[in-house]
Short mmCIF file of N, CA and C in Angstrom, two decimals:
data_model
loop_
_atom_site.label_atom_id
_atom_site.label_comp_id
_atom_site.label_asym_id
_atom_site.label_seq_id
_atom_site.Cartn_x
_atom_site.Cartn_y
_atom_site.Cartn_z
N UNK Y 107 -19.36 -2.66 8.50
CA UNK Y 107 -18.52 -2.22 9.60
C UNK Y 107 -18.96 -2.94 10.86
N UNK Y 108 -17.65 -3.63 11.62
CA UNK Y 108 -18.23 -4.09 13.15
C UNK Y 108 -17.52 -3.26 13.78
N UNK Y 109 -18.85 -3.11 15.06
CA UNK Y 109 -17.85 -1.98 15.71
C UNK Y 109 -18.80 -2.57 17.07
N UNK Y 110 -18.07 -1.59 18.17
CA UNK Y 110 -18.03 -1.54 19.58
C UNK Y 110 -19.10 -3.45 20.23
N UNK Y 111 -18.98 -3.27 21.49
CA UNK Y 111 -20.31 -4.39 21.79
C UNK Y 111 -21.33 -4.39 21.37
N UNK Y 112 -21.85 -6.31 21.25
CA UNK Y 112 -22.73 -6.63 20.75
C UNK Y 112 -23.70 -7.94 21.23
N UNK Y 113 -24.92 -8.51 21.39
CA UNK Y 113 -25.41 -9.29 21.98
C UNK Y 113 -25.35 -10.65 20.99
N UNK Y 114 -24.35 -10.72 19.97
CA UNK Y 114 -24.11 -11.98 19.63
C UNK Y 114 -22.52 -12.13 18.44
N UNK Y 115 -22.53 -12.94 18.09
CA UNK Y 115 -20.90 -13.28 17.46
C UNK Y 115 -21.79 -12.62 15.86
N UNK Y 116 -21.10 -11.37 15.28
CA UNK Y 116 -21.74 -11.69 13.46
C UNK Y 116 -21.03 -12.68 12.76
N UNK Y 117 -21.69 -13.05 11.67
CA UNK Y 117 -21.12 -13.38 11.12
C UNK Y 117 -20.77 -13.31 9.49
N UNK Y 118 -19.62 -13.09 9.49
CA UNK Y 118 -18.62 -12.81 8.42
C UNK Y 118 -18.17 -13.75 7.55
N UNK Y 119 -18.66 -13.43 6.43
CA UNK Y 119 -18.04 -13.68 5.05
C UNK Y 119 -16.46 -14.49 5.59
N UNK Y 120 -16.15 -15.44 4.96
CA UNK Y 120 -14.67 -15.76 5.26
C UNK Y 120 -14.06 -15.49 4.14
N UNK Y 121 -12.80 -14.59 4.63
CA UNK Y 121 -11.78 -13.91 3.78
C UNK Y 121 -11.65 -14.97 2.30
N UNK Y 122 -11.42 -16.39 2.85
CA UNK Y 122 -11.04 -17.11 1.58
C UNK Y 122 -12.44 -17.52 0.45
N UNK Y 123 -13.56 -17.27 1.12
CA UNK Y 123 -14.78 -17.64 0.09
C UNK Y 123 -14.83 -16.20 -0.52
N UNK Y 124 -14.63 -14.67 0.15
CA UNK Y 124 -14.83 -13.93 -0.83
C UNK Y 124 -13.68 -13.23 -1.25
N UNK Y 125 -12.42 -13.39 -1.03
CA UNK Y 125 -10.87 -13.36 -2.29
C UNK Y 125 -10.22 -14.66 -2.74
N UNK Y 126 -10.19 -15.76 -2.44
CA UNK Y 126 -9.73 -16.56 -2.63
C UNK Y 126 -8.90 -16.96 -2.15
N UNK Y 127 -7.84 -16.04 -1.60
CA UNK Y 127 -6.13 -17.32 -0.93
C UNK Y 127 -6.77 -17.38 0.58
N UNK Y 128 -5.80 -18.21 1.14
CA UNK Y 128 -5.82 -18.46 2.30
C UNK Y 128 -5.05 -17.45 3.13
N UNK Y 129 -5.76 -16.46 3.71
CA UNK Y 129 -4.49 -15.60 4.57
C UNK Y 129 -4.44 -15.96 5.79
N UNK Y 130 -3.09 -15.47 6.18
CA UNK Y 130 -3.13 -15.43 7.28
C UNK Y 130 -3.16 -14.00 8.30
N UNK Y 131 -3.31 -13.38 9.80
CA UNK Y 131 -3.49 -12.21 10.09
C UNK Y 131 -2.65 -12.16 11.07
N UNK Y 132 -1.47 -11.22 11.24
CA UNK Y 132 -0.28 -10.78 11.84
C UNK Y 132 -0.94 -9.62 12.67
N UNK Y 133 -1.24 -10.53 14.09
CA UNK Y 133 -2.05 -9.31 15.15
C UNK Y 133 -1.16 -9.26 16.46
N UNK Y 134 -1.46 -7.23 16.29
CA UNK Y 134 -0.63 -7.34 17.60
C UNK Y 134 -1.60 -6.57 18.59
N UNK Y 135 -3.03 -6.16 18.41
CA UNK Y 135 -4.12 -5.69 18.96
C UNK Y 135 -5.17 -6.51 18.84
N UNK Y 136 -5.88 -6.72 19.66
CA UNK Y 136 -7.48 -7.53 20.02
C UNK Y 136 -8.12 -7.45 19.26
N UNK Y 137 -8.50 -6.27 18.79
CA UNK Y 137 -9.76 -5.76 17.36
C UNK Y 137 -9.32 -6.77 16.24
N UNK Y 138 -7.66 -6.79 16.00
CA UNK Y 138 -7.23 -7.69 14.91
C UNK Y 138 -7.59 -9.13 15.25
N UNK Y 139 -7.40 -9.61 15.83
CA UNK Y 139 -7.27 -10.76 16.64
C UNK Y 139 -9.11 -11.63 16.14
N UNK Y 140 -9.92 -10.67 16.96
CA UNK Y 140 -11.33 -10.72 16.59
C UNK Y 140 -11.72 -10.97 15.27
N UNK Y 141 -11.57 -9.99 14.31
CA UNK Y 141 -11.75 -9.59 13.28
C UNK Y 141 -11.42 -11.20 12.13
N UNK Y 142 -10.22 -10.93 12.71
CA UNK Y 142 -9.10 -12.47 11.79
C UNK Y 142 -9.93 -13.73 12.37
N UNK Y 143 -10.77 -14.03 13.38
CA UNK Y 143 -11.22 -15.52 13.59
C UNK Y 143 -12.27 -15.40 12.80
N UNK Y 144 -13.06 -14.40 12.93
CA UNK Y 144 -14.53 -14.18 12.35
C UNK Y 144 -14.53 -14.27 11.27
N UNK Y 145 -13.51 -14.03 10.25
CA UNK Y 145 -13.40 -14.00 8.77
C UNK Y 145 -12.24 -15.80 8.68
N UNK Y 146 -12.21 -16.57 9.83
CA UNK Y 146 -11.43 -17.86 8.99
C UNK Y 146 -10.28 -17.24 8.84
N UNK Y 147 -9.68 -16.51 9.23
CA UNK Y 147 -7.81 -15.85 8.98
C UNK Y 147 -7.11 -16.53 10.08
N UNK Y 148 -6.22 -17.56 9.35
CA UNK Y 148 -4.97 -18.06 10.82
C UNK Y 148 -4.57 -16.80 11.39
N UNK Y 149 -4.42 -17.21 12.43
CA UNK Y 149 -3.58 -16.18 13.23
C UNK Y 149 -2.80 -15.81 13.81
N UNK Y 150 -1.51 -15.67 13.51
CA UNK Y 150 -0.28 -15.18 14.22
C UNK Y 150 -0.12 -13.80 15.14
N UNK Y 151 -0.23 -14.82 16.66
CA UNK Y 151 0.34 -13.35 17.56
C UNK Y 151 1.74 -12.76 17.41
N UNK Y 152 1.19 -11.46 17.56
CA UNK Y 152 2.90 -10.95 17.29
C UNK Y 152 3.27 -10.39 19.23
N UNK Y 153 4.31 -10.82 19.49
CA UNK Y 153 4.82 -10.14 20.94
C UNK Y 153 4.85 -8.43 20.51
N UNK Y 154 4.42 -8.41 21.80
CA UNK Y 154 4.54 -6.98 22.32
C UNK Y 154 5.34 -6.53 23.50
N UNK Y 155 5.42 -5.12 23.43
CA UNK Y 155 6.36 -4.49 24.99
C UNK Y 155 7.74 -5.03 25.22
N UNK Y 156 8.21 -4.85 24.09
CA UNK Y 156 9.79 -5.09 23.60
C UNK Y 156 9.95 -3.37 22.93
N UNK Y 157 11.24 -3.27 23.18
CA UNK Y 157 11.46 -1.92 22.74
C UNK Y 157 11.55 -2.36 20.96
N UNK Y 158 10.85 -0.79 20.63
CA UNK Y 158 10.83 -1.14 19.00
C UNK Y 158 11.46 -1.65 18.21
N UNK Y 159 12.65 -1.33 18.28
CA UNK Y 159 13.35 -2.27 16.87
C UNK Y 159 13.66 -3.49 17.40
N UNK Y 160 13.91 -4.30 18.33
CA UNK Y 160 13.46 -5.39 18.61
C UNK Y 160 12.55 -5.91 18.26
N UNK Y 161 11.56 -5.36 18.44
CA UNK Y 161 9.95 -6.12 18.48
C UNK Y 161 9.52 -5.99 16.85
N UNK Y 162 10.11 -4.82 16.20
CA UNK Y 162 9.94 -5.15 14.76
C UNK Y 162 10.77 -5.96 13.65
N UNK Y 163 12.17 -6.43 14.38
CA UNK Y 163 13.28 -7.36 14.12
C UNK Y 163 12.32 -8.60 14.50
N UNK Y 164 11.79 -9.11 15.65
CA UNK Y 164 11.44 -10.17 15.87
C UNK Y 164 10.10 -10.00 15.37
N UNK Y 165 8.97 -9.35 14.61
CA UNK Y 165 7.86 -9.33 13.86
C UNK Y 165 8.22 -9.49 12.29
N UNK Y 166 9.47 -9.05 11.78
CA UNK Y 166 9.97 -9.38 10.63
C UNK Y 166 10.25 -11.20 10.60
N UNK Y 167 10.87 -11.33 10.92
CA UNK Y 167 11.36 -12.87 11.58
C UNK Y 167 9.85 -13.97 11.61
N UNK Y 168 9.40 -13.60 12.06
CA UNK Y 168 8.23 -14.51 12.54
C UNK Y 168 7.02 -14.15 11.37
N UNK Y 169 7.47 -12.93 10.75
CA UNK Y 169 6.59 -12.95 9.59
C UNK Y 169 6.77 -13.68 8.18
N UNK Y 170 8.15 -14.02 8.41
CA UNK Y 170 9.17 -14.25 7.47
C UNK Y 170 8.89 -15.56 7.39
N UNK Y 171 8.65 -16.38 8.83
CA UNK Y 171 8.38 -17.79 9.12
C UNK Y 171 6.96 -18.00 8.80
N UNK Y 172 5.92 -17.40 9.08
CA UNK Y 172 4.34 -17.86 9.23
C UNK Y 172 4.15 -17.70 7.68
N UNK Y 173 4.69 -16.79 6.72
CA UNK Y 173 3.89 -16.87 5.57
C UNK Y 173 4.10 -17.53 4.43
N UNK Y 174 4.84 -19.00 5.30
CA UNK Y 174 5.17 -20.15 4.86
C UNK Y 174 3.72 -20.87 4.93
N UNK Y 175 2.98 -20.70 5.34
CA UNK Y 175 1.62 -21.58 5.78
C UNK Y 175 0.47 -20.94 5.44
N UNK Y 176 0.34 -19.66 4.14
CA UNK Y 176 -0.38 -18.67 4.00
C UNK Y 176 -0.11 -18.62 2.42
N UNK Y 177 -1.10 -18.02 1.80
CA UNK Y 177 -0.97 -17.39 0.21
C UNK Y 177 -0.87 -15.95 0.89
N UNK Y 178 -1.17 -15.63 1.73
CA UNK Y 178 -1.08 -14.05 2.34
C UNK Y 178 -1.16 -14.13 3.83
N UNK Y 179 -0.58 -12.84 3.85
CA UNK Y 179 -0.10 -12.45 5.25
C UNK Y 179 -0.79 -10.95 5.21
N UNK Y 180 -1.51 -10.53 6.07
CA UNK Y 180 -2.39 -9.23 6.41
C UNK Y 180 -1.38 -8.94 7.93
N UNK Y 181 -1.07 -8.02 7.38
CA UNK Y 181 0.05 -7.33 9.03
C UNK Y 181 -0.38 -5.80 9.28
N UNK Y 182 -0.79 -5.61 10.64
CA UNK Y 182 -1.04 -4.37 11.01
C UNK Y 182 -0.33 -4.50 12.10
N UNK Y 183 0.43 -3.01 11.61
CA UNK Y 183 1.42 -2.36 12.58
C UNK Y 183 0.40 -0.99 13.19
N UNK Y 184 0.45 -0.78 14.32
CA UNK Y 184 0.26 0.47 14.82
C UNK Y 184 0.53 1.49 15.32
N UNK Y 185 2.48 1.52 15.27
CA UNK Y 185 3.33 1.94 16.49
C UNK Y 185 3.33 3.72 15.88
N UNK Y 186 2.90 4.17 14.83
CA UNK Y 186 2.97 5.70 14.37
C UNK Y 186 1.82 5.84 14.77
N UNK Y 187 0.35 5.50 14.85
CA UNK Y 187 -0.70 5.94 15.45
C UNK Y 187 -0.33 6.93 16.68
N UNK Y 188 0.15 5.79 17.80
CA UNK Y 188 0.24 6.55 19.24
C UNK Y 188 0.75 7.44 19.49
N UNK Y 189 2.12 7.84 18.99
CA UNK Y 189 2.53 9.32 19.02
C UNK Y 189 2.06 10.59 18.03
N UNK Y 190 0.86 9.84 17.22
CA UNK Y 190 0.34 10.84 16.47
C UNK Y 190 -1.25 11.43 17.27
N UNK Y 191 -1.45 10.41 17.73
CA UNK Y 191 -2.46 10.92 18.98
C UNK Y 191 -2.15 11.72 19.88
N UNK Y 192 -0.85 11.72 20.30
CA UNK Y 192 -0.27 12.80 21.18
C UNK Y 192 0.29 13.82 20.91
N UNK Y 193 0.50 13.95 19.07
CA UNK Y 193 0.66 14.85 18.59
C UNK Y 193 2.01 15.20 18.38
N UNK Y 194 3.04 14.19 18.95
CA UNK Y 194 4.28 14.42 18.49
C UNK Y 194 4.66 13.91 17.10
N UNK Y 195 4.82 14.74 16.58
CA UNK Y 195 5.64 14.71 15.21
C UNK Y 195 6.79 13.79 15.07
N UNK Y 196 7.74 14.19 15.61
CA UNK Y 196 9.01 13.35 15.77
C UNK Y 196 9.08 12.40 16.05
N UNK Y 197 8.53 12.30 16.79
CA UNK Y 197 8.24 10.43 17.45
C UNK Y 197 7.31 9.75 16.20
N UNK Y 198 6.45 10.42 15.88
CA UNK Y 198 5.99 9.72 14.81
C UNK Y 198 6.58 9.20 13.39
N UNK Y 199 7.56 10.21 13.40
CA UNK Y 199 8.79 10.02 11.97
C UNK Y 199 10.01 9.10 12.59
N UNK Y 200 9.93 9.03 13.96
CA UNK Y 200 11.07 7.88 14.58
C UNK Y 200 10.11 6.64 14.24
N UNK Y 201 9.10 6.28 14.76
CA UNK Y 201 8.33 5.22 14.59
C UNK Y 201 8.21 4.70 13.30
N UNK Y 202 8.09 5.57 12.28
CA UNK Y 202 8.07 5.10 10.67
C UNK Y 202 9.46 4.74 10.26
N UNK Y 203 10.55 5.67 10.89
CA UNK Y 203 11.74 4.93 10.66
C UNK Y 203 12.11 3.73 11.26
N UNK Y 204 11.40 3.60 12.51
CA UNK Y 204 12.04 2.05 13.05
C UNK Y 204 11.70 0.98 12.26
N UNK Y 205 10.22 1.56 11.69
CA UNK Y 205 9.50 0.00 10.89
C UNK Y 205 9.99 0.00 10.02
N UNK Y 206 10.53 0.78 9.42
CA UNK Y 206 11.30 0.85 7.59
C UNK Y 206 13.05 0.17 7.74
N UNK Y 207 13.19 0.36 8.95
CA UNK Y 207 14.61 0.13 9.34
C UNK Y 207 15.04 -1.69 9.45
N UNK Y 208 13.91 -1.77 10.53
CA UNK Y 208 13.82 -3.00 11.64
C UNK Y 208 12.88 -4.06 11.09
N UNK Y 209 11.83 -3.68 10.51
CA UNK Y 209 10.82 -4.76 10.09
C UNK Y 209 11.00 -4.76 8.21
N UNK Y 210 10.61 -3.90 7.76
CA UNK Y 210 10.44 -4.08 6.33
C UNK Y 210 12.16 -4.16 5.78
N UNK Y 211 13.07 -3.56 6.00
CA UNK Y 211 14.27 -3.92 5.45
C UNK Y 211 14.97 -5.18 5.24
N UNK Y 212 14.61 -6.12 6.64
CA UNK Y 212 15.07 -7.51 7.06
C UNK Y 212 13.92 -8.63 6.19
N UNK Y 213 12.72 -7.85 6.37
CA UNK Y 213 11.46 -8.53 5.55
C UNK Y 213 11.78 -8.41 3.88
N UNK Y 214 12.02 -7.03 3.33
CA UNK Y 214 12.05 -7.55 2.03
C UNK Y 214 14.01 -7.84 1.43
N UNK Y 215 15.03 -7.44 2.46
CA UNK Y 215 15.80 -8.28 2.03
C UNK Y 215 15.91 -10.17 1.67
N UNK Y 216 14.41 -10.96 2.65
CA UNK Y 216 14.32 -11.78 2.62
C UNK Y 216 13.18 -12.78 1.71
N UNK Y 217 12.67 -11.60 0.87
CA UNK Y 217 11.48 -11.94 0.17
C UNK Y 217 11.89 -12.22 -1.25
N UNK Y 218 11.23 -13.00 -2.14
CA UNK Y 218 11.68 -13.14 -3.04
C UNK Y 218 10.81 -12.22 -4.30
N UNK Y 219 10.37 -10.98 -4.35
CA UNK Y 219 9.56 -9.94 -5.00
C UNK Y 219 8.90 -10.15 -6.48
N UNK Y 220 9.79 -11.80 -6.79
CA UNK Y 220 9.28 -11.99 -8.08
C UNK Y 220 7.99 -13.01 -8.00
N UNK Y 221 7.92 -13.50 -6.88
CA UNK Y 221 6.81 -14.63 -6.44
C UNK Y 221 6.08 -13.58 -5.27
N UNK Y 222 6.33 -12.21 -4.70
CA UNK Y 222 5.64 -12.23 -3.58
C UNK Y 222 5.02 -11.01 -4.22
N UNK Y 223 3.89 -10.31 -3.99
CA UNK Y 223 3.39 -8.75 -4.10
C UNK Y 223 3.18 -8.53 -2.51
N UNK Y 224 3.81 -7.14 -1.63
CA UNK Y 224 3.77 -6.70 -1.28
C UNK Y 224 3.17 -5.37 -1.22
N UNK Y 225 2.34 -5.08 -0.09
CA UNK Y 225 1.57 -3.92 -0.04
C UNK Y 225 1.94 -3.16 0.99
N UNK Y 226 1.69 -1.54 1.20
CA UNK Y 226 2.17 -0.65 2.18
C UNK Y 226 1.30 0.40 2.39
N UNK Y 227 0.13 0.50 3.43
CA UNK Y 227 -1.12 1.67 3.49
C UNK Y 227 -1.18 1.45 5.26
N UNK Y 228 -2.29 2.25 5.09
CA UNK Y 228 -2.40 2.61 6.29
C UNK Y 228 -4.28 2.18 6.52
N UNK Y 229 -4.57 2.26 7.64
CA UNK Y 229 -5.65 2.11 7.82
C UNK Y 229 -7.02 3.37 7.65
N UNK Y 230 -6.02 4.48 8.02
CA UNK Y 230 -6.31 5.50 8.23
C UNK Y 230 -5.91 6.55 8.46
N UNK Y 231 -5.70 7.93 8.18
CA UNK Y 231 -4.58 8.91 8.85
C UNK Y 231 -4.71 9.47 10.03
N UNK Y 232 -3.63 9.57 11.27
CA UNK Y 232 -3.82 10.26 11.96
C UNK Y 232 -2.82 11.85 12.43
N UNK Y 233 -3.97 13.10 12.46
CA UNK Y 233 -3.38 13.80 12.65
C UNK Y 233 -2.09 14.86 13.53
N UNK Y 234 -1.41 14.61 13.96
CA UNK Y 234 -0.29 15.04 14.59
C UNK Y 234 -0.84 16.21 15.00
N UNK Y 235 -1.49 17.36 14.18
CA UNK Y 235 -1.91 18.60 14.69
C UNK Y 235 -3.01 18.38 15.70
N UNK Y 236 -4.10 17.73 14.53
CA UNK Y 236 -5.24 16.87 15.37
C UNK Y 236 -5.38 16.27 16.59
N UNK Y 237 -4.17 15.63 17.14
CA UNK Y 237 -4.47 14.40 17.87
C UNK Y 237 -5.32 13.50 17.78
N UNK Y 238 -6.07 13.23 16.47
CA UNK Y 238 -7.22 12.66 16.04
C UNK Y 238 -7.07 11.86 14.18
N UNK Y 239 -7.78 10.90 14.55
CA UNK Y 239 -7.80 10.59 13.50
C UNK Y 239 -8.85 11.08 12.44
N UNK Y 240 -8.20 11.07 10.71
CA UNK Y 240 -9.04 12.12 10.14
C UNK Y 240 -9.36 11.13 8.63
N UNK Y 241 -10.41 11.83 7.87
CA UNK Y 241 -10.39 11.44 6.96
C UNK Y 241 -9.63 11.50 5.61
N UNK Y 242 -8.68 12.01 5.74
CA UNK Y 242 -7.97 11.82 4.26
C UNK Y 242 -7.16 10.62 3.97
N UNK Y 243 -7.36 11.38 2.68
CA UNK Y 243 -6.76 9.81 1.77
C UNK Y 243 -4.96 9.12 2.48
N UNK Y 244 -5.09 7.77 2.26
CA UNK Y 244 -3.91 7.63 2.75
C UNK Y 244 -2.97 6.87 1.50
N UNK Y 245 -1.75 6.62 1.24
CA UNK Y 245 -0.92 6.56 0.19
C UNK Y 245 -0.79 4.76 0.68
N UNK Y 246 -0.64 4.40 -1.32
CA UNK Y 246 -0.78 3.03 -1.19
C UNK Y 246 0.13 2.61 -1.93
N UNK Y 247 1.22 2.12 -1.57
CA UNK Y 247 2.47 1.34 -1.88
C UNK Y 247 2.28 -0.10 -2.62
N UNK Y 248 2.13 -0.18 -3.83
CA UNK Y 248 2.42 -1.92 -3.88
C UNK Y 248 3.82 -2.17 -5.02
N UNK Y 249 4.33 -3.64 -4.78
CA UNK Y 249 5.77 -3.81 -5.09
C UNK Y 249 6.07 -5.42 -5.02
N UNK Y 250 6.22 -5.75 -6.72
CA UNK Y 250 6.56 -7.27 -6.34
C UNK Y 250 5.69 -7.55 -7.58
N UNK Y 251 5.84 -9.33 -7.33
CA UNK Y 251 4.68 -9.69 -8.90
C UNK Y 251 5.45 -9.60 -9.89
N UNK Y 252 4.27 -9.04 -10.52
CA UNK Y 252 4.39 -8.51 -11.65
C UNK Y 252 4.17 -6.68 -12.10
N UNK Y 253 4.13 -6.10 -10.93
CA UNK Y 253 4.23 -4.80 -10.87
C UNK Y 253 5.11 -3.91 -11.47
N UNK Y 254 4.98 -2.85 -12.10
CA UNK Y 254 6.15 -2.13 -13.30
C UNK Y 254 5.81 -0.73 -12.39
N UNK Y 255 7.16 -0.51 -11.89
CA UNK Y 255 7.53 0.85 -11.55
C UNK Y 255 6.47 2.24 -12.19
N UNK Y 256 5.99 3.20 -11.77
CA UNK Y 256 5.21 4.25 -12.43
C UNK Y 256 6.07 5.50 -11.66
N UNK Y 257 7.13 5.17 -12.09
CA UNK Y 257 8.02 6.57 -11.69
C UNK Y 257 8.04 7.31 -10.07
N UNK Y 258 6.74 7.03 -9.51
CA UNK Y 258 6.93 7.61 -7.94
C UNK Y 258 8.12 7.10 -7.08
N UNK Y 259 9.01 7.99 -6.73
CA UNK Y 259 9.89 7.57 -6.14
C UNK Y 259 10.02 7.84 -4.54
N UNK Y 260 9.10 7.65 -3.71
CA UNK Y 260 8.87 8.21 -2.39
C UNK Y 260 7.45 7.72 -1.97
N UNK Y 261 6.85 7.30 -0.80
CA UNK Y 261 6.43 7.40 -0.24
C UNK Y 261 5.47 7.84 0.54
N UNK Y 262 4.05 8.33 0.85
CA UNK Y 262 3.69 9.45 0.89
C UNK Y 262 2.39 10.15 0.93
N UNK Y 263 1.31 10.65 1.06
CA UNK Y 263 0.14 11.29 0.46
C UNK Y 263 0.45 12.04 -0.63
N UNK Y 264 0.88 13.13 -0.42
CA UNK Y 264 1.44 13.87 -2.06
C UNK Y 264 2.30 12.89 -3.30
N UNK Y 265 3.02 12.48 -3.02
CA UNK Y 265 3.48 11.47 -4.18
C UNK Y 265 2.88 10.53 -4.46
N UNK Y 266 1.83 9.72 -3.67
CA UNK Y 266 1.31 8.86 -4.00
C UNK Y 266 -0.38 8.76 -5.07
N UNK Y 267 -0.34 10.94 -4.85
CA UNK Y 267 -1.30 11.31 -6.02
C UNK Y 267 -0.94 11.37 -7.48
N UNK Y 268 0.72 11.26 -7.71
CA UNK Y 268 0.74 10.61 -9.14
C UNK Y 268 1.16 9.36 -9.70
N UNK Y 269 0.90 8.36 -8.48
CA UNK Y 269 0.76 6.96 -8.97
C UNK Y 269 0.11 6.23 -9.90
N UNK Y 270 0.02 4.96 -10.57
CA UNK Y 270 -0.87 4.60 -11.56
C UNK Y 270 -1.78 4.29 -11.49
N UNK Y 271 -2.17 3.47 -10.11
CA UNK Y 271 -3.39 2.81 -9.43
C UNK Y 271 -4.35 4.60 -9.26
N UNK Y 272 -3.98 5.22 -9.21
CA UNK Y 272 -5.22 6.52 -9.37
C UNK Y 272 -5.76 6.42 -7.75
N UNK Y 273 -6.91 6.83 -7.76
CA UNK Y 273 -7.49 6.77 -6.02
C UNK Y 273 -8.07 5.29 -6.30
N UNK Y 274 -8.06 4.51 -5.35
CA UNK Y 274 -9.00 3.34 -4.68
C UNK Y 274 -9.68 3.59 -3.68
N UNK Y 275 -10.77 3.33 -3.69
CA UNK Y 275 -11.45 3.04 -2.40
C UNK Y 275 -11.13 1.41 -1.45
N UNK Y 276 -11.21 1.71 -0.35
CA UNK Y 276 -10.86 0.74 0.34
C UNK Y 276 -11.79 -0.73 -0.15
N UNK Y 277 -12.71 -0.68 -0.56
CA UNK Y 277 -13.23 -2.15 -0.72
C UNK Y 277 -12.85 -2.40 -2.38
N UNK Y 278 -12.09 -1.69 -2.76
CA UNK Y 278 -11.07 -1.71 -4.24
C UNK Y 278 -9.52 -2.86 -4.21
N UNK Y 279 -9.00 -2.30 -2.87
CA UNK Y 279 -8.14 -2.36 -2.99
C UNK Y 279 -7.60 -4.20 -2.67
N UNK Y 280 -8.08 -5.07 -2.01
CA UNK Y 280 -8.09 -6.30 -1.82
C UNK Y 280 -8.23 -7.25 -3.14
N UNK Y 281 -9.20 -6.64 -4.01
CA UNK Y 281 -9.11 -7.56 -5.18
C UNK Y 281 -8.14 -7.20 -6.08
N UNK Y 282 -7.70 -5.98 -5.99
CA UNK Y 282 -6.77 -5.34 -6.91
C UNK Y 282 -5.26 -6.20 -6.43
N UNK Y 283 -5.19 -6.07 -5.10
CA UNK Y 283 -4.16 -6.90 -4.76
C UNK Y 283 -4.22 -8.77 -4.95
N UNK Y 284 -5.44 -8.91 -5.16
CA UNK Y 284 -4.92 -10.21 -5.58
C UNK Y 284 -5.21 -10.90 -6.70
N UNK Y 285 -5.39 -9.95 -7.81
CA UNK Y 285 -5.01 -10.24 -8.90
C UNK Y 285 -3.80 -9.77 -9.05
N UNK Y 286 -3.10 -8.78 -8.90
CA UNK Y 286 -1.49 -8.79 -9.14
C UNK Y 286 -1.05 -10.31 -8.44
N UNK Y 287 -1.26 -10.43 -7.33
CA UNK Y 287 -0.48 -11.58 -6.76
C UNK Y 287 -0.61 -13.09 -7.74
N UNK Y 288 -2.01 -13.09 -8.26
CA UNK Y 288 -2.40 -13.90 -9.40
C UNK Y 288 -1.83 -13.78 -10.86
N UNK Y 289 -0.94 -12.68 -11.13
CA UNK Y 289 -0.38 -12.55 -12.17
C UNK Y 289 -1.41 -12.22 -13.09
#
C-alpha cells in the first residue's frame, strides 16, 4: 500500500513485468495519475468539470480511442463516491445511471466483446448511511473473451454472491483477468 507523503519516489514493480500486457491508466484524479507513472502505465487524462453525461460521452470516446495503443485500459471512475459521502442516495443511483447510460453503453456498443474482456468493480464501497467508506465486499462484473454467462442477471453485492468467480480477493483479481483476456 502507498499512501499519504513521503521523503522519496517508491518504487514499484511495473504493471507490465508483473502481469504482462502493456496497460494503459484512464485518470481523472492525481492519486491515479501518480500511481500509473510509478508502475510504467501510459497515461490518459480524462477532462473534468463538464456536466456528467458529457464528460462520460467524451471519457467513452477517448477511451474508445487510447485503447488502441494498450493491451489494457485500467479506468477509474469516481462520480458515485461523492454523493455517497454526502449520503445522498439518489444522486448516487443518478450517478450510476449516468455512467451506465453515457460511458459504458457508447463504450460497449463500440467494443468488439469477442477480442475484448471487460471488467466492472469498484474500488471500494461507500456508505450512503455512513457517509464513509466501509469494508464490504464489492461486486465484480466481467464480460467478453471467452467468458460463459453463470446465470446472474443484475448487477450488484447480493447477486454478485451467486456468481462463478466465488469471492476474490483483490490481489486475485488482475491475474484472473488476464488470463481470460489471454484466452
Amino acid at each position: 500500500l502507498t499512501r499519504d507523503g513521503g521523503d522519496h519516489v517508491p518504487k514499484l514493480v511495473s504493471f507490465k513485468d508483473k502481469f504482462g500486457p502493456e496497460m494503459g491508466c484512464f485518470v481523472e484524479m492525481p492519486v491515479e495519475l501518480g500511481i500509473a507513472r510509478l508502475m510504467g502505465m501510459g497515461v490518459v487524462e480524462a477532462p473534468t468539470g463538464l456536466p456528467p453525461q458529457e464528460q462520460y460521452e467524451r471519457w467513452a470516446a477517448l477511451a474508445l480511442e487510447a485503447i488502441e495503443g494498450f493491451d489494457g485500459l485500467y479506468i477509474h471512475i469516481k462520480g458515485p463516491d461523492v454523493p455517497a459521502h454526502d449520503g445522498d442516495h439518489e444522486a448516487k443511483i443518478r450517478s450510476i445511471e449516468d455512467i451506465d447510460a453515457h460511458f459504458f453503453a457508447p463504450l460497449l456498443d463500440s467494443l468488439d466483446l469477442k477480442r475484448a474482456v471487460i471488467a466492472v468493480t469498484a474500488d471500494h464501497s461507500t456508505s450512503c448511511s455512513r457517509k464513509a467508506h466501509t469494508d464490504g465486499p464489492v461486486p465484480l462484473l466481467v464480460s467478453g473473451g471467452g467468458v460463459s454467462s453463470d446465470g446472474v442477471d443484475s448487477f450488484g453485492e447480493s447477486a454478485s454472491r451467486n456468481g462463478s468467480m466465488g469471492h476474490l480477493k483483490g490481489p486475485e483479481i488482475m491475474p484472473h483477468l488476464v488470463r481470460l483476456a489471454r484466452g
